[in-house]
């Protein structure tokens, strides 16, 4: 085992940046707090405890390299632009091959693959004539070709503290306390500046020729979607989450067909990061009190302590990672998300609201509440 390698966050090349070492077998070479797939860290513990998983297991990364090239972009070399993911996370098998051969347990925190999507709403959009299969992006059977990317959170604590206007010790103290002391090294090892937090990550779906990311003239349609499992997966009708997500996919396909690129980022931020139990408690409270738009956000805050913990200022990192400086069609009505992009220097040309006919009847209370809270509600901005 060797001494932990230094991390110079935001250095322009992987050599100078250095690897994040956080594998289960990292030993004394570890330079980050937390573990890979940390949201599942407790399952890893069960697998180790019951003998199914060896802590000494090293992933065999042969053949796992990205199917599609992404980056590097200039934003990767700015330590302030990306603080919640490792921009080199999909390339570690290549760029840190020597270090891995030397015995460091370096693992990817990003994976890039190809696949196809099939959504009922897209089939419907074809039937109604809003989309037409082209054999490239959208196939005749309704399937969509995509590049899909999985991203684990990797937090650069000094940069995260600065983004949130905190001191790094205050951030470390809060992380330590609010995980019930789960990561004592946050306090004991202040020289470890990287933390892989036990939270869900981000999935990104790219529609169209990904190499177009390298041309700043490429027109981009984009949605950053925060998870709502009840609606996204099961079709619950109280909110507009799945209809908006499906509409974003439709816009992304149309942009790809027009020579641009579609980007849909999906963040594991269930119930505005308050969690699904709180979300359903609030549903009950709303129903029992007579569901009214005026009390929508207040009722959430009464149960959870506040109405939103998503910290949209962190959601822009993935756009920086993709090298984006401008979004031509921004598929969102959230004022918080749009402001986060503006603060990050990413220009929004046109903001696109969900068409009225796609809003479920029972979601009207949510829509009214959002509009009265200052959410964007008009179709045309630019
Ligand atoms: Zn929802």
mmCIF file of C-alpha atoms and ligand atoms in Angstrom, residues 226-232 236 238-242 270 279 283 366, ligand 1:
data_model
loop_
_atom_site.group_PDB
_atom_site.id
_atom_site.type_symbol
_atom_site.label_atom_id
_atom_site.label_comp_id
_atom_site.label_asym_id
_atom_site.label_seq_id
_atom_site.Cartn_x
_atom_site.Cartn_y
_atom_site.Cartn_z
ATOM 1 C CA UNK A 226 -36.020 15.447 -9.835
ATOM 2 C CA UNK A 227 -37.249 11.971 -8.990
ATOM 3 C CA UNK A 228 -40.895 11.412 -8.120
ATOM 4 C CA UNK A 229 -41.278 7.662 -8.068
ATOM 5 C CA UNK A 230 -45.066 7.692 -7.516
ATOM 6 C CA UNK A 231 -45.618 9.629 -10.727
ATOM 7 C CA UNK A 232 -42.528 8.762 -12.798
ATOM 8 C CA UNK A 236 -49.791 8.657 -9.701
ATOM 9 C CA UNK A 238 -51.452 14.130 -8.084
ATOM 10 C CA UNK A 239 -48.556 15.874 -9.812
ATOM 11 C CA UNK A 240 -47.123 16.597 -13.231
ATOM 12 C CA UNK A 241 -43.794 14.814 -12.809
ATOM 13 C CA UNK A 242 -44.147 11.954 -15.292
ATOM 14 C CA UNK A 270 -37.460 12.046 -4.100
ATOM 15 C CA UNK A 279 -44.244 13.335 0.850
ATOM 16 C CA UNK A 283 -50.502 14.276 0.856
ATOM 17 C CA UNK A 366 -49.942 21.549 -7.393
HETATM 18 ZN ZN1 LIG B 1 -44.475 14.253 -8.586
#
